[in-house]
Amino acid sequence: MSLRPLMITAAAVALSLFASLANAQCCAPPACAPAACAPAACGPQYVEKTVCVPEMTTETRTITVTCCRPEVRQKTYTVMRRVPETHTVQRPYTVMVPEQRVRTVSYCVPKPVTRQVERQYTVMVPHQETRTTTRRVCRMVPTTETRTVCECSGRWEERTCEVPAQPACAPACCAPASCCPPACPRTYRVWVPEVVKREVQVTVMRPSYEDVPCQYTVTVCHPETRTKIVTLCEYKTEQRTCQVPYTVCVPQQRVAQCPVTTWRCVPEEKTCQYTVMVPYQEQREVQVQVCRMVKKTVTVPVCTPCCEQSCEPCAGPRHCGWGRRRCGC
């Protein structure tokens, strides 16, 4: 798709917007001018100007391109081929052969022997005893004491305050003083506390300790020696012998015939073909889009300053519409 129509259309749209903006700014009367400075006395003037417009053209150019073409080549290489060779060798090895044997083993056997023996032992025989002691008893005794207490004997009081009324005739920013009603009094009740201290008689329970005699029964154990007959078991050691069979492994030397395969490397020549890409250069013609700036004469509006019109003087300086140039009436 060519870019030339799009660029020409964009330039035309920009020129039309430029003319519309100039016409709107020139013909609008100043903010401070009276009704006599109407757009009828102020109008745009058109002049010719030269502008550069982009123009797309197609050109044919010659370029150098590097290409690659396939080329088949042949080479000779040497490979090592492995040839197996088998032969037999003798290898000695050791074998553990089991052998049964018998040996005499001596061992000790404990033999129990019992006998009666008279033994004395001590036992603790319990019996009860009555003992006398004293214990401390706590009793609560009522006692009268004087204490100071605080009482709240307050009262209600009526107080008056002035509440400003809300204006209803007009907003607060612009209502006159005569429109808003005056402040109205308001009465409310307030509790005024008053603390009074006084002394009162109170009865409290105070602990009173007293030692009181008492009796209690305890169980006491006394040692007592007694005699009894017990059976004792004693062990005596007795020597005995026995025949124990066991197995031992005896090493034996043997010779085995083992086949062994060895590999011998034999050189061998081989030929193969391979393809390589050989670069070369060639000239080609291609179509290229070229953008050039072409001079073009267009008509554009020019603003006439409002200060040069026959308008009545205004209160101060103002700005012209198109060039934003400051001037005074």
CSV table of C-alpha atoms in Angstrom, one decimal:
chain,number,residue,atom,x,y,z
A,1,MET,CA,0.0,0.0,0.0
A,2,SER,CA,1.4,3.4,-1.0
A,3,LEU,CA,1.9,6.1,1.7
A,4,ARG,CA,1.7,9.1,-0.6
A,5,PRO,CA,-2.2,9.4,-0.6
A,6,LEU,CA,-2.2,9.1,3.2
A,7,MET,CA,0.4,11.8,3.7
A,8,ILE,CA,-1.3,14.2,1.2
A,9,THR,CA,-4.6,13.7,3.0
A,10,ALA,CA,-3.0,14.4,6.4
A,11,ALA,CA,-1.4,17.6,5.1
A,12,ALA,CA,-4.7,18.8,3.7
A,13,VAL,CA,-6.5,18.1,7.0
A,14,ALA,CA,-3.8,20.0,8.9
A,15,LEU,CA,-4.1,23.0,6.6
A,16,SER,CA,-7.9,23.1,7.0
A,17,LEU,CA,-7.6,22.9,10.8
A,18,PHE,CA,-5.0,25.7,10.7
A,19,ALA,CA,-7.3,27.9,8.7
A,20,SER,CA,-10.3,27.2,10.9
A,21,LEU,CA,-8.4,28.0,14.1
A,22,ALA,CA,-7.0,31.3,12.6
A,23,ASN,CA,-10.5,32.3,11.4
A,24,ALA,CA,-12.0,31.6,14.8
A,25,GLN,CA,-9.3,33.5,16.7
A,26,CYS,CA,-9.3,36.5,14.4
A,27,CYS,CA,-13.0,37.0,14.1
A,28,ALA,CA,-13.8,36.6,17.8
A,29,PRO,CA,-14.2,40.0,19.5
A,30,PRO,CA,-12.1,40.8,22.5
A,31,ALA,CA,-13.5,40.2,26.0
A,32,CYS,CA,-13.2,43.9,26.9
A,33,ALA,CA,-14.5,45.4,23.6
A,34,PRO,CA,-18.0,46.7,23.4
A,35,ALA,CA,-20.7,45.6,20.9
A,36,ALA,CA,-19.4,47.9,18.2
A,37,CYS,CA,-16.3,45.7,17.7
A,38,ALA,CA,-18.3,42.9,16.1
A,39,PRO,CA,-16.9,40.3,13.7
A,40,ALA,CA,-18.3,42.5,10.8
A,41,ALA,CA,-15.5,45.0,11.3
A,42,CYS,CA,-12.8,42.3,11.8
A,43,GLY,CA,-12.2,39.6,9.1
A,44,PRO,CA,-9.3,37.3,8.0
A,45,GLN,CA,-7.1,38.1,5.0
A,46,TYR,CA,-5.5,35.4,2.9
A,47,VAL,CA,-1.9,35.3,1.7
A,48,GLU,CA,0.1,32.7,-0.3
A,49,LYS,CA,2.8,30.7,1.4
A,50,THR,CA,5.2,28.0,0.3
A,51,VAL,CA,5.3,24.8,2.3
A,52,CYS,CA,7.1,21.5,1.9
A,53,VAL,CA,4.8,18.5,1.3
A,54,PRO,CA,6.2,14.9,1.6
A,55,GLU,CA,5.9,12.9,-1.7
A,56,MET,CA,6.6,9.2,-2.0
A,57,THR,CA,8.3,7.9,-5.2
A,58,THR,CA,9.4,4.5,-6.3
A,59,GLU,CA,13.0,4.0,-7.5
A,60,THR,CA,14.9,1.1,-9.0
A,61,ARG,CA,18.2,0.5,-7.3
A,62,THR,CA,21.0,-2.1,-7.9
A,63,ILE,CA,22.3,-3.9,-4.8
A,64,THR,CA,24.9,-6.6,-4.2
A,65,VAL,CA,23.6,-9.8,-2.6
A,66,THR,CA,25.7,-12.7,-1.2
A,67,CYS,CA,24.2,-16.1,-2.0
A,68,CYS,CA,25.3,-19.7,-1.3
A,69,ARG,CA,25.2,-22.6,-3.7
A,70,PRO,CA,25.7,-26.3,-2.7
A,71,GLU,CA,28.9,-28.1,-3.9
A,72,VAL,CA,29.5,-31.9,-3.5
A,73,ARG,CA,33.0,-32.9,-2.4
A,74,GLN,CA,34.7,-36.2,-1.7
A,75,LYS,CA,37.2,-37.1,1.0
A,76,THR,CA,39.1,-40.3,2.2
A,77,TYR,CA,39.5,-41.1,5.9
A,78,THR,CA,41.0,-44.0,7.9
A,79,VAL,CA,39.0,-46.0,10.5
A,80,MET,CA,40.2,-48.6,12.9
A,81,ARG,CA,38.1,-51.8,12.7
A,82,ARG,CA,38.3,-54.2,15.7
A,83,VAL,CA,38.8,-57.9,15.0
A,84,PRO,CA,38.1,-60.4,17.8
A,85,GLU,CA,40.7,-63.2,18.6
A,86,THR,CA,39.9,-66.0,21.0
A,87,HIS,CA,42.5,-68.2,22.9
A,88,THR,CA,42.5,-70.4,26.1
A,89,VAL,CA,44.6,-69.6,29.2
A,90,GLN,CA,45.1,-71.5,32.5
A,91,ARG,CA,44.2,-69.7,35.6
A,92,PRO,CA,44.9,-71.1,39.2
A,93,TYR,CA,42.3,-70.5,41.8
A,94,THR,CA,41.7,-71.5,45.5
A,95,VAL,CA,38.6,-73.4,46.6
A,96,MET,CA,37.5,-73.8,50.3
A,97,VAL,CA,36.4,-77.4,50.9
A,98,PRO,CA,34.4,-78.1,54.1
A,99,GLU,CA,35.7,-80.9,56.4
A,100,GLN,CA,34.0,-82.5,59.5
A,101,ARG,CA,36.0,-82.8,62.7
A,102,VAL,CA,35.3,-83.7,66.4
A,103,ARG,CA,36.8,-82.2,69.6
A,104,THR,CA,36.4,-82.7,73.3
A,105,VAL,CA,35.0,-79.8,75.3
A,106,SER,CA,35.0,-79.4,79.1
A,107,TYR,CA,32.2,-77.5,80.9
A,108,CYS,CA,31.0,-76.7,84.4
A,109,VAL,CA,27.4,-77.6,85.6
A,110,PRO,CA,26.0,-76.0,88.8
A,111,LYS,CA,24.4,-78.6,91.1
A,112,PRO,CA,21.8,-77.3,93.7
A,113,VAL,CA,22.1,-78.5,97.4
A,114,THR,CA,19.4,-77.6,100.0
A,115,ARG,CA,19.6,-77.4,103.8
A,116,GLN,CA,17.5,-76.2,106.8
A,117,VAL,CA,18.8,-73.2,108.8
A,118,GLU,CA,17.2,-71.4,111.8
A,119,ARG,CA,17.1,-67.6,111.4
A,120,GLN,CA,16.1,-64.8,113.7
A,121,TYR,CA,14.2,-61.7,112.4
A,122,THR,CA,12.7,-58.6,113.8
A,123,VAL,CA,9.1,-57.4,113.3
A,124,MET,CA,7.4,-54.1,114.3
A,125,VAL,CA,4.3,-54.8,116.4
A,126,PRO,CA,1.9,-51.9,116.4
A,127,HIS,CA,-0.1,-50.7,119.5
A,128,GLN,CA,-2.1,-47.5,120.3
A,129,GLU,CA,-1.2,-44.8,122.8
A,130,THR,CA,-3.2,-41.8,124.2
A,131,ARG,CA,-1.3,-38.5,124.3
A,132,THR,CA,-2.2,-35.0,125.6
A,133,THR,CA,-1.3,-31.7,123.8
A,134,THR,CA,-2.6,-28.2,123.3
A,135,ARG,CA,-4.0,-26.7,120.1
A,136,ARG,CA,-4.6,-23.1,119.0
A,137,VAL,CA,-8.3,-22.3,118.3
A,138,CYS,CA,-9.4,-19.2,116.4
A,139,ARG,CA,-12.7,-17.6,117.2
A,140,MET,CA,-14.3,-14.5,115.6
A,141,VAL,CA,-15.2,-11.8,118.2
A,142,PRO,CA,-17.5,-8.9,117.2
A,143,THR,CA,-15.8,-5.4,117.6
A,144,THR,CA,-17.3,-1.9,117.2
A,145,GLU,CA,-15.2,0.5,115.2
A,146,THR,CA,-15.7,4.1,114.0
A,147,ARG,CA,-15.1,4.7,110.2
A,148,THR,CA,-15.5,7.8,108.0
A,149,VAL,CA,-17.7,7.4,104.9
A,150,CYS,CA,-18.4,9.7,102.0
A,151,GLU,CA,-22.0,10.4,100.8
A,152,CYS,CA,-23.1,12.1,97.6
A,153,SER,CA,-25.9,14.6,98.5
A,154,GLY,CA,-26.1,16.5,95.2
A,155,ARG,CA,-29.0,18.6,93.7
A,156,TRP,CA,-30.5,19.5,90.3
A,157,GLU,CA,-30.0,23.1,89.0
A,158,GLU,CA,-31.7,24.8,86.0
A,159,ARG,CA,-29.5,26.7,83.7
A,160,THR,CA,-30.3,28.9,80.6
A,161,CYS,CA,-28.3,29.3,77.4
A,162,GLU,CA,-28.9,31.1,74.1
A,163,VAL,CA,-29.1,28.9,71.0
A,164,PRO,CA,-28.7,30.7,67.6
A,165,ALA,CA,-31.6,30.1,65.2
A,166,GLN,CA,-31.0,28.7,61.7
A,167,PRO,CA,-31.8,31.2,58.9
A,168,ALA,CA,-34.6,30.0,56.6
A,169,CYS,CA,-35.2,33.0,54.3
A,170,ALA,CA,-31.9,33.0,52.3
A,171,PRO,CA,-28.5,31.3,52.2
A,172,ALA,CA,-26.1,32.2,55.0
A,173,CYS,CA,-23.6,33.9,52.6
A,174,CYS,CA,-26.0,36.6,51.3
A,175,ALA,CA,-29.0,36.8,53.7
A,176,PRO,CA,-29.4,40.3,55.4
A,177,ALA,CA,-29.4,40.6,59.2
A,178,SER,CA,-33.1,41.6,59.2
A,179,CYS,CA,-34.1,38.3,57.6
A,180,CYS,CA,-32.6,35.9,60.3
A,181,PRO,CA,-34.5,35.5,63.6
A,182,PRO,CA,-32.6,36.4,66.9
A,183,ALA,CA,-31.2,33.8,69.2
A,184,CYS,CA,-33.7,32.0,71.5
A,185,PRO,CA,-33.0,31.1,75.2
A,186,ARG,CA,-33.0,27.4,76.2
A,187,THR,CA,-33.4,26.0,79.7
A,188,TYR,CA,-31.8,22.7,80.8
A,189,ARG,CA,-31.2,20.8,84.1
A,190,VAL,CA,-27.8,20.0,85.4
A,191,TRP,CA,-26.9,17.6,88.3
A,192,VAL,CA,-24.5,19.3,90.8
A,193,PRO,CA,-22.6,16.7,92.9
A,194,GLU,CA,-21.7,17.4,96.5
A,195,VAL,CA,-19.7,15.0,98.6
A,196,VAL,CA,-20.2,15.0,102.5
A,197,LYS,CA,-18.0,13.0,104.9
A,198,ARG,CA,-19.4,11.7,108.2
A,199,GLU,CA,-18.4,9.1,110.9
A,200,VAL,CA,-20.5,5.9,111.5
A,201,GLN,CA,-20.2,3.0,114.0
A,202,VAL,CA,-19.7,-0.4,112.3
A,203,THR,CA,-19.4,-3.9,113.9
A,204,VAL,CA,-16.6,-6.0,112.5
A,205,MET,CA,-15.5,-9.6,113.3
A,206,ARG,CA,-11.9,-9.8,114.6
A,207,PRO,CA,-10.1,-13.2,115.1
A,208,SER,CA,-9.2,-14.2,118.7
A,209,TYR,CA,-6.6,-17.0,119.2
A,210,GLU,CA,-6.8,-19.4,122.3
A,211,ASP,CA,-4.7,-22.5,123.4
A,212,VAL,CA,-7.0,-25.4,124.3
A,213,PRO,CA,-5.8,-28.8,125.8
A,214,CYS,CA,-6.8,-31.9,123.8
A,215,GLN,CA,-6.1,-35.7,123.7
A,216,TYR,CA,-5.4,-37.8,120.6
A,217,THR,CA,-4.6,-41.5,119.9
A,218,VAL,CA,-1.5,-42.5,118.0
A,219,THR,CA,-0.3,-45.9,116.7
A,220,VAL,CA,3.3,-46.8,117.8
A,221,CYS,CA,5.3,-49.7,116.5
A,222,HIS,CA,7.7,-51.6,118.9
A,223,PRO,CA,10.4,-54.1,117.6
A,224,GLU,CA,10.0,-57.8,118.5
A,225,THR,CA,12.5,-60.6,117.8
A,226,ARG,CA,11.2,-63.9,116.4
A,227,THR,CA,12.8,-67.2,115.2
A,228,LYS,CA,11.9,-69.2,112.0
A,229,ILE,CA,13.4,-72.1,110.0
A,230,VAL,CA,14.3,-71.3,106.4
A,231,THR,CA,15.5,-73.6,103.5
A,232,LEU,CA,18.7,-72.5,101.8
A,233,CYS,CA,19.7,-73.6,98.3
A,234,GLU,CA,23.4,-73.7,97.5
A,235,TYR,CA,25.0,-74.5,94.2
A,236,LYS,CA,28.1,-76.7,93.8
A,237,THR,CA,30.1,-76.7,90.6
A,238,GLU,CA,30.6,-80.1,88.8
A,239,GLN,CA,33.1,-80.7,86.0
A,240,ARG,CA,31.9,-82.6,82.9
A,241,THR,CA,33.1,-83.3,79.3
A,242,CYS,CA,31.4,-83.9,75.9
A,243,GLN,CA,32.3,-84.6,72.2
A,244,VAL,CA,31.3,-81.6,69.9
A,245,PRO,CA,31.4,-82.0,66.1
A,246,TYR,CA,32.4,-79.0,64.0
A,247,THR,CA,33.1,-78.0,60.4
A,248,VAL,CA,36.2,-76.3,59.1
A,249,CYS,CA,37.0,-75.1,55.5
A,250,VAL,CA,40.3,-76.4,54.1
A,251,PRO,CA,41.8,-74.4,51.1
A,252,GLN,CA,42.6,-76.5,47.9
A,253,GLN,CA,44.5,-75.2,44.8
A,254,ARG,CA,42.9,-75.9,41.4
A,255,VAL,CA,43.5,-74.9,37.7
A,256,ALA,CA,40.8,-73.7,35.3
A,257,GLN,CA,40.9,-73.4,31.5
A,258,CYS,CA,39.4,-70.0,30.6
A,259,PRO,CA,38.7,-68.7,27.1
A,260,VAL,CA,39.8,-65.1,26.6
A,261,THR,CA,38.8,-62.8,23.7
A,262,THR,CA,41.1,-60.0,22.7
A,263,TRP,CA,40.4,-57.3,20.1
A,264,ARG,CA,42.9,-56.3,17.5
A,265,CYS,CA,42.6,-52.9,15.6
A,266,VAL,CA,43.0,-53.1,11.8
A,267,PRO,CA,43.2,-49.9,9.8
A,268,GLU,CA,40.7,-49.5,6.9
A,269,GLU,CA,40.4,-46.7,4.2
A,270,LYS,CA,36.9,-45.3,3.5
A,271,THR,CA,35.6,-42.7,1.1
A,272,CYS,CA,32.6,-40.4,1.7
A,273,GLN,CA,30.9,-37.5,0.0
A,274,TYR,CA,29.8,-34.3,1.7
A,275,THR,CA,28.1,-31.1,0.6
A,276,VAL,CA,29.3,-27.6,1.4
A,277,MET,CA,27.7,-24.2,0.7
A,278,VAL,CA,30.0,-22.0,-1.4
A,279,PRO,CA,29.2,-18.2,-1.1
A,280,TYR,CA,29.1,-16.0,-4.2
A,281,GLN,CA,27.9,-12.4,-5.0
A,282,GLU,CA,25.4,-11.2,-7.6
A,283,GLN,CA,23.8,-7.9,-8.6
A,284,ARG,CA,20.0,-7.5,-8.2
A,285,GLU,CA,17.5,-4.7,-8.9
A,286,VAL,CA,15.0,-3.9,-6.2
A,287,GLN,CA,12.1,-1.3,-5.9
A,288,VAL,CA,12.7,1.2,-3.1
A,289,GLN,CA,10.1,3.7,-1.7
A,290,VAL,CA,11.8,7.2,-1.4
A,291,CYS,CA,10.2,10.1,0.4
A,292,ARG,CA,11.1,13.6,-0.9
A,293,MET,CA,9.9,17.0,0.3
A,294,VAL,CA,8.2,19.0,-2.6
A,295,LYS,CA,7.5,22.7,-2.4
A,296,LYS,CA,3.9,23.7,-2.7
A,297,THR,CA,2.1,27.1,-2.6
A,298,VAL,CA,-1.0,27.3,-0.4
A,299,THR,CA,-3.3,30.1,0.7
A,300,VAL,CA,-3.6,30.7,4.4
A,301,PRO,CA,-5.6,33.3,6.4
A,302,VAL,CA,-3.7,36.1,8.2
A,303,CYS,CA,-5.2,37.8,11.3
A,304,THR,CA,-5.7,41.6,11.4
A,305,PRO,CA,-5.1,43.0,14.9
A,306,CYS,CA,-8.3,44.2,16.6
A,307,CYS,CA,-6.5,47.3,17.8
A,308,GLU,CA,-6.3,48.7,14.2
A,309,GLN,CA,-10.1,48.6,13.9
A,310,SER,CA,-12.3,51.6,14.7
A,311,CYS,CA,-13.6,50.3,18.0
A,312,GLU,CA,-14.5,52.2,21.1
A,313,PRO,CA,-11.7,52.3,23.7
A,314,CYS,CA,-11.9,49.6,26.3
A,315,ALA,CA,-10.9,49.6,30.0
A,316,GLY,CA,-7.4,48.2,29.5
A,317,PRO,CA,-5.0,46.2,27.2
A,318,ARG,CA,-6.2,43.0,25.5
A,319,HIS,CA,-4.7,40.3,23.3
A,320,CYS,CA,-5.2,39.9,19.6
A,321,GLY,CA,-6.9,36.6,18.5
A,322,TRP,CA,-4.4,35.1,16.1
A,323,GLY,CA,-0.9,36.0,17.1
A,324,ARG,CA,-1.7,36.4,20.9
A,325,ARG,CA,0.0,39.8,20.6
A,326,ARG,CA,-0.7,42.2,23.5
A,327,CYS,CA,-2.0,45.6,22.4
A,328,GLY,CA,-3.9,48.5,24.0
A,329,CYS,CA,-7.0,50.3,22.7
